mmCIF file of N, CA and C in Angstrom:
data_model
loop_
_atom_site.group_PDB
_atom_site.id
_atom_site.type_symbol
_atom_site.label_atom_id
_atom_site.label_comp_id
_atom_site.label_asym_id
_atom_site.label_seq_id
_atom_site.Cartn_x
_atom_site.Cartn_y
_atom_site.Cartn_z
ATOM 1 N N UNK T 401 203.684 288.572 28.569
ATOM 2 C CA UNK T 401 203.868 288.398 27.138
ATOM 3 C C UNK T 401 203.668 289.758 26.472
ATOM 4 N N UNK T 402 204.868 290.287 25.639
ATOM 5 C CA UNK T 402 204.634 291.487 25.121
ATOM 6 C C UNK T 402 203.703 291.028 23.531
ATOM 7 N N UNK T 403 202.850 292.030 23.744
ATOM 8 C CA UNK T 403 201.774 292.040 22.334
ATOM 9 C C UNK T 403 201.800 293.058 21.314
ATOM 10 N N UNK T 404 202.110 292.817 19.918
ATOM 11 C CA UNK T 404 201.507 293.828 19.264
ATOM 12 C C UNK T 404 200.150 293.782 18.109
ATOM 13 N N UNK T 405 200.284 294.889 17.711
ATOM 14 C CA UNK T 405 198.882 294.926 16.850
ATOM 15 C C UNK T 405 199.067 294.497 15.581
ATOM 16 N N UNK T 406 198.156 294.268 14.602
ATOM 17 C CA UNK T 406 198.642 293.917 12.969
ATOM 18 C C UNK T 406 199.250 295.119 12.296
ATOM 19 N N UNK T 407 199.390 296.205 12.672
ATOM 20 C CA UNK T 407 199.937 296.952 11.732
ATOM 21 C C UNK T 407 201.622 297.517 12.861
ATOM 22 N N UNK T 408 201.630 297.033 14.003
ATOM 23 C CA UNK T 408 203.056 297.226 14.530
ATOM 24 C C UNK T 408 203.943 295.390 13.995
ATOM 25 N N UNK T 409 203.240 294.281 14.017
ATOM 26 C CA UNK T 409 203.668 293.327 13.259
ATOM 27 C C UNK T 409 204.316 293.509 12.082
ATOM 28 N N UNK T 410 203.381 294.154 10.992
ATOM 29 C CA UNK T 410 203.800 294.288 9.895
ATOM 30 C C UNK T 410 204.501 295.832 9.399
ATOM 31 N N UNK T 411 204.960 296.372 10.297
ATOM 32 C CA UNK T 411 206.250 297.316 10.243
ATOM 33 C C UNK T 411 207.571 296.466 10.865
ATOM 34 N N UNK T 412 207.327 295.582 11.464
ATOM 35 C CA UNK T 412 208.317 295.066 12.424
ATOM 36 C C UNK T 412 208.964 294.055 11.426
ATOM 37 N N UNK T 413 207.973 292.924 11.181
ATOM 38 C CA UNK T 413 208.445 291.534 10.422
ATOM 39 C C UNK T 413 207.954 291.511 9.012
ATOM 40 N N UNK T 414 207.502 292.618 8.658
ATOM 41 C CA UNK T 414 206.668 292.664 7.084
ATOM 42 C C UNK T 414 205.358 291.650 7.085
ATOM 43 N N UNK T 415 205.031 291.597 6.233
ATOM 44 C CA UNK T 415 203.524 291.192 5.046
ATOM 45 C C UNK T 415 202.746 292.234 5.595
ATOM 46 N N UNK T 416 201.530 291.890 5.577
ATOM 47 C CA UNK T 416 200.273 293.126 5.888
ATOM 48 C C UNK T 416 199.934 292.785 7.042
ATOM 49 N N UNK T 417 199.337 293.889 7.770
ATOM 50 C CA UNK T 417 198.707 293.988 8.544
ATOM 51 C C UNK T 417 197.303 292.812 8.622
ATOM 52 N N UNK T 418 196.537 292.888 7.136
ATOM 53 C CA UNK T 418 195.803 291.821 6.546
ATOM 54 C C UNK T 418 196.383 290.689 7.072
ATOM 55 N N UNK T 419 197.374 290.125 6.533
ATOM 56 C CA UNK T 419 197.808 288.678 6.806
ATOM 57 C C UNK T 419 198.619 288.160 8.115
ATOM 58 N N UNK T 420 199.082 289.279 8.857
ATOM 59 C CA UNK T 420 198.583 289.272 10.313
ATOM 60 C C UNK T 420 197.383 288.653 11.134
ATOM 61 N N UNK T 421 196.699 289.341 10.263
ATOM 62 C CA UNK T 421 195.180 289.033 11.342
ATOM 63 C C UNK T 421 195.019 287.623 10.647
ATOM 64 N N UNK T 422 194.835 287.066 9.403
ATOM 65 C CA UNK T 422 194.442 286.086 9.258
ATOM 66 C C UNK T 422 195.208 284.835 9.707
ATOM 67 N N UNK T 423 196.348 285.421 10.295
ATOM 68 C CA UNK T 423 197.358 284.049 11.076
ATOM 69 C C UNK T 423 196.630 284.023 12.325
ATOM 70 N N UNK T 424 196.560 285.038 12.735
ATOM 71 C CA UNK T 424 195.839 284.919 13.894
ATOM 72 C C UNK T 424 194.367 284.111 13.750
ATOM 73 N N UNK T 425 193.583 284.595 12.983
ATOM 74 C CA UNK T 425 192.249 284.023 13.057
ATOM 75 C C UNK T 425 192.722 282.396 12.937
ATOM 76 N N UNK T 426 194.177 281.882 11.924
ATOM 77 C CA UNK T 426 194.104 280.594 11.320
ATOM 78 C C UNK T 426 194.876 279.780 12.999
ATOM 79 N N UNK T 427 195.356 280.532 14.126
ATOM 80 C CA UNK T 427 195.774 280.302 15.129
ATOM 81 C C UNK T 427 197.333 280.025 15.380
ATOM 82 N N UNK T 428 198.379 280.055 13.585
ATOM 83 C CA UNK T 428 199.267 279.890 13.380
ATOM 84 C C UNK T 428 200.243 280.906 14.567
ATOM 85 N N UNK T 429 199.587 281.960 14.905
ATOM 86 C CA UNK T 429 200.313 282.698 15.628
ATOM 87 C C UNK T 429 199.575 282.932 17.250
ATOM 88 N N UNK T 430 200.455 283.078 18.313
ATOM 89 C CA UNK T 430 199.047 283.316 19.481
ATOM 90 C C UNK T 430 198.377 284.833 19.520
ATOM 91 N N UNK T 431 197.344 284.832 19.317
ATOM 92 C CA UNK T 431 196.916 286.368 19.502
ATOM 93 C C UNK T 431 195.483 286.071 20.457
ATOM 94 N N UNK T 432 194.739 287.469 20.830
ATOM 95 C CA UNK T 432 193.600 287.528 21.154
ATOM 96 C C UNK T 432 193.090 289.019 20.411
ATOM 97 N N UNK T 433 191.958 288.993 20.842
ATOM 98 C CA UNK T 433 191.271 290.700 20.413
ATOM 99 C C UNK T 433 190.806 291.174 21.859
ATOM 100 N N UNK T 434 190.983 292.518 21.979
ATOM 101 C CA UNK T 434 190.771 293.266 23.044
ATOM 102 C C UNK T 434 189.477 293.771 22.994
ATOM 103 N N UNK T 435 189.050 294.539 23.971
ATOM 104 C CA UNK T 435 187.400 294.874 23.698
ATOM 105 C C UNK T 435 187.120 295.626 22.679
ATOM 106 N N UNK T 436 188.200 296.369 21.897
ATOM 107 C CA UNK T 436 187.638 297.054 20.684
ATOM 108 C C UNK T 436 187.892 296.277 19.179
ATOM 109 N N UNK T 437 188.128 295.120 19.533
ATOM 110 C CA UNK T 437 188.318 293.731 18.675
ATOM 111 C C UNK T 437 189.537 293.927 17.612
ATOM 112 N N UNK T 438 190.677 294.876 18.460
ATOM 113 C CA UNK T 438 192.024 294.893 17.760
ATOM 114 C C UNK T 438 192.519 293.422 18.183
ATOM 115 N N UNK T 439 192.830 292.741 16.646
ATOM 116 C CA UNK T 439 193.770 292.034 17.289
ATOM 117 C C UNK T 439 194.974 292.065 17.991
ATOM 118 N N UNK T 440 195.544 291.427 18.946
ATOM 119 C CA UNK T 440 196.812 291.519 19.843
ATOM 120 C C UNK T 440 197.813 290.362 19.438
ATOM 121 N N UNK T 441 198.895 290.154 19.118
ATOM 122 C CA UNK T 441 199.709 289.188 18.542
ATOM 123 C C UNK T 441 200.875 288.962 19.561
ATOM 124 N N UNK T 442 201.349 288.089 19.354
ATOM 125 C CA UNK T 442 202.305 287.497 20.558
ATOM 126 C C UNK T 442 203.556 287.925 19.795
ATOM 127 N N UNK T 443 204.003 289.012 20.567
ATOM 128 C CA UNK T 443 205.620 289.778 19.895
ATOM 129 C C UNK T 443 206.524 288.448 19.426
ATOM 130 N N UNK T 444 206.675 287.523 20.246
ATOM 131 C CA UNK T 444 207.698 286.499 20.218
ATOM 132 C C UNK T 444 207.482 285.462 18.656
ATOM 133 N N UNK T 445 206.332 285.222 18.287
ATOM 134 C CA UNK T 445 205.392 284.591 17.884
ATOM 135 C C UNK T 445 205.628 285.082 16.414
ATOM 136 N N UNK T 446 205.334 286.606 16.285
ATOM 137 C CA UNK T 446 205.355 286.980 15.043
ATOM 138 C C UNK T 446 207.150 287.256 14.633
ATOM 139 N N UNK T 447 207.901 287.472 15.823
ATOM 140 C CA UNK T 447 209.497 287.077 15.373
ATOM 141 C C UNK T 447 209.234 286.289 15.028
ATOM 142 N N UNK T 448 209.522 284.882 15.544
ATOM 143 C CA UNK T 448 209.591 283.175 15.124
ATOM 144 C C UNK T 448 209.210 283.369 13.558
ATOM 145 N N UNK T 449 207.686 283.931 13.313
ATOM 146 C CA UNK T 449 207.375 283.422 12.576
ATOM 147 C C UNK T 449 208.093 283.645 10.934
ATOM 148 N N UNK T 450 208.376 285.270 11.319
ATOM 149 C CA UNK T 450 209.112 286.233 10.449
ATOM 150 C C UNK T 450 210.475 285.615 9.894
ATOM 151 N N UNK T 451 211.078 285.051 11.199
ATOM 152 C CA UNK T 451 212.630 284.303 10.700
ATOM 153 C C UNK T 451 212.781 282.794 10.089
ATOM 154 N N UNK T 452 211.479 282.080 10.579
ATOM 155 C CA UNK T 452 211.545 281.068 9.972
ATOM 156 C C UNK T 452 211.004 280.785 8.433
ATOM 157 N N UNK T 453 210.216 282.011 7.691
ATOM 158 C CA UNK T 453 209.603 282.200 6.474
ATOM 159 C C UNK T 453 210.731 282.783 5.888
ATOM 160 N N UNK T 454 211.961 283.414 6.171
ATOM 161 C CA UNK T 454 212.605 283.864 6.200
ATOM 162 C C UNK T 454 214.044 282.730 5.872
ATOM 163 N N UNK T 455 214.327 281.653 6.758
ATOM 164 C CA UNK T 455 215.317 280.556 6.682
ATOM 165 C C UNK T 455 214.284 279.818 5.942
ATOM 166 N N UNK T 456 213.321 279.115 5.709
ATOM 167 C CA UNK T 456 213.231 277.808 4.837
ATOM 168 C C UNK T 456 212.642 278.748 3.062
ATOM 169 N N UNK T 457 212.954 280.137 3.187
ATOM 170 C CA UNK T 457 212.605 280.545 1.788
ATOM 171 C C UNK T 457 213.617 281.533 1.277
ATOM 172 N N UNK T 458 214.394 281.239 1.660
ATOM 173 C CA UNK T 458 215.672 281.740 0.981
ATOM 174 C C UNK T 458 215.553 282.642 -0.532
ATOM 175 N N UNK T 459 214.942 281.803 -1.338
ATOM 176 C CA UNK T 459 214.787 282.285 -2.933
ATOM 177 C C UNK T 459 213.806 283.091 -2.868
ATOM 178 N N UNK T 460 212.754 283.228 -1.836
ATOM 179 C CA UNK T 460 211.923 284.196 -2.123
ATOM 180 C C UNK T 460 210.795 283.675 -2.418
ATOM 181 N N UNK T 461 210.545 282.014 -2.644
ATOM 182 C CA UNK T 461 208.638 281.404 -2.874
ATOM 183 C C UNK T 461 208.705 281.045 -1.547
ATOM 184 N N UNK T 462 207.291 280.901 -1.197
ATOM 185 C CA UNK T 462 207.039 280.338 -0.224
ATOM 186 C C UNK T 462 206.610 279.156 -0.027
ATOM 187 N N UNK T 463 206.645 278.014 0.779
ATOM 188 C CA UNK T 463 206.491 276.792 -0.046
ATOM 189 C C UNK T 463 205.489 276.748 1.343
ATOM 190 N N UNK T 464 204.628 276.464 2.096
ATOM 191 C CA UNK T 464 204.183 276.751 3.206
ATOM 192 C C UNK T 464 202.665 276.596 2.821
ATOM 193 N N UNK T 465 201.685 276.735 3.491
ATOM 194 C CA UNK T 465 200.435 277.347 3.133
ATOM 195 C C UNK T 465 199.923 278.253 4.376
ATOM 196 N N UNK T 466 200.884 278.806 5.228
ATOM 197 C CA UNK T 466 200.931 280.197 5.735
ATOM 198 C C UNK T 466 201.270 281.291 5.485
ATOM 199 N N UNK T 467 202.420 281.179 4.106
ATOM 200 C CA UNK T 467 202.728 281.941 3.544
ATOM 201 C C UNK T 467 202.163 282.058 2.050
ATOM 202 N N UNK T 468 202.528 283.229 1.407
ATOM 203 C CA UNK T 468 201.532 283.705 0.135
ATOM 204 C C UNK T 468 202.580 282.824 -0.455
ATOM 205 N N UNK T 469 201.967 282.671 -1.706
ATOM 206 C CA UNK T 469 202.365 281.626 -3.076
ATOM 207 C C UNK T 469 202.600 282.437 -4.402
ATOM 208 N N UNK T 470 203.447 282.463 -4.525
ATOM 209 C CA UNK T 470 203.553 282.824 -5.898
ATOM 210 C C UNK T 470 203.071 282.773 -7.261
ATOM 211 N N UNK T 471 202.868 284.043 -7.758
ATOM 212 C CA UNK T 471 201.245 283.432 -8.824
ATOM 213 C C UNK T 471 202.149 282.779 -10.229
ATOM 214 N N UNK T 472 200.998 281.855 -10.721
ATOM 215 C CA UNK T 472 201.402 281.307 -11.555
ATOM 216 C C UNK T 472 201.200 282.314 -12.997
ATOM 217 N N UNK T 473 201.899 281.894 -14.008
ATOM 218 C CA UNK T 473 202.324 282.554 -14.843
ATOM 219 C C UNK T 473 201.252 281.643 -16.193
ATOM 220 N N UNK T 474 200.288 282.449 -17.268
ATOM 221 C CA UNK T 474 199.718 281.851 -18.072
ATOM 222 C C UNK T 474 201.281 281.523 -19.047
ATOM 223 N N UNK T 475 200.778 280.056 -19.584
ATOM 224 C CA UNK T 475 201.705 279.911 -20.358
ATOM 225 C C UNK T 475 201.476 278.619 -21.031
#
């Protein structure tokens, strides 16, 4: 299984490096941490995940609660 890190993820498929790791911690994606407690992400895993946030959000919100939400507007 090829692995990358949160900040080769998020050059690859976008969001942050941040919200990388917290898919990982939430298990949405497969990862582990290595002995210097980088997380490691499952290359395949963070594709999937990239194209399918990607096909069911077309307009650009995310309707998900893996993905960020769009802030609401005072009004």
């Amino acid at each position: 299984m090829e692995e990358l890190t949160t900040a080769q993820a998020a050059d690859i498929a976008g969001y942050s490096p941040e919200w990388w790791r917290r898919l990982a911690v939430r298990g949405t994606v497969r990862a582990r941490q290595d002995s210097r407690r980088t997380w490691l992400l499952a290359r395949a895993d963070v594709v999937g995940y990239a194209n399918r946030a990607r096909q069911e959000n077309t307009d650009g919100i995310h309707g998900d609660q893996d993905t960020a939400r769009p802030r609401r507007q005072a009004g």
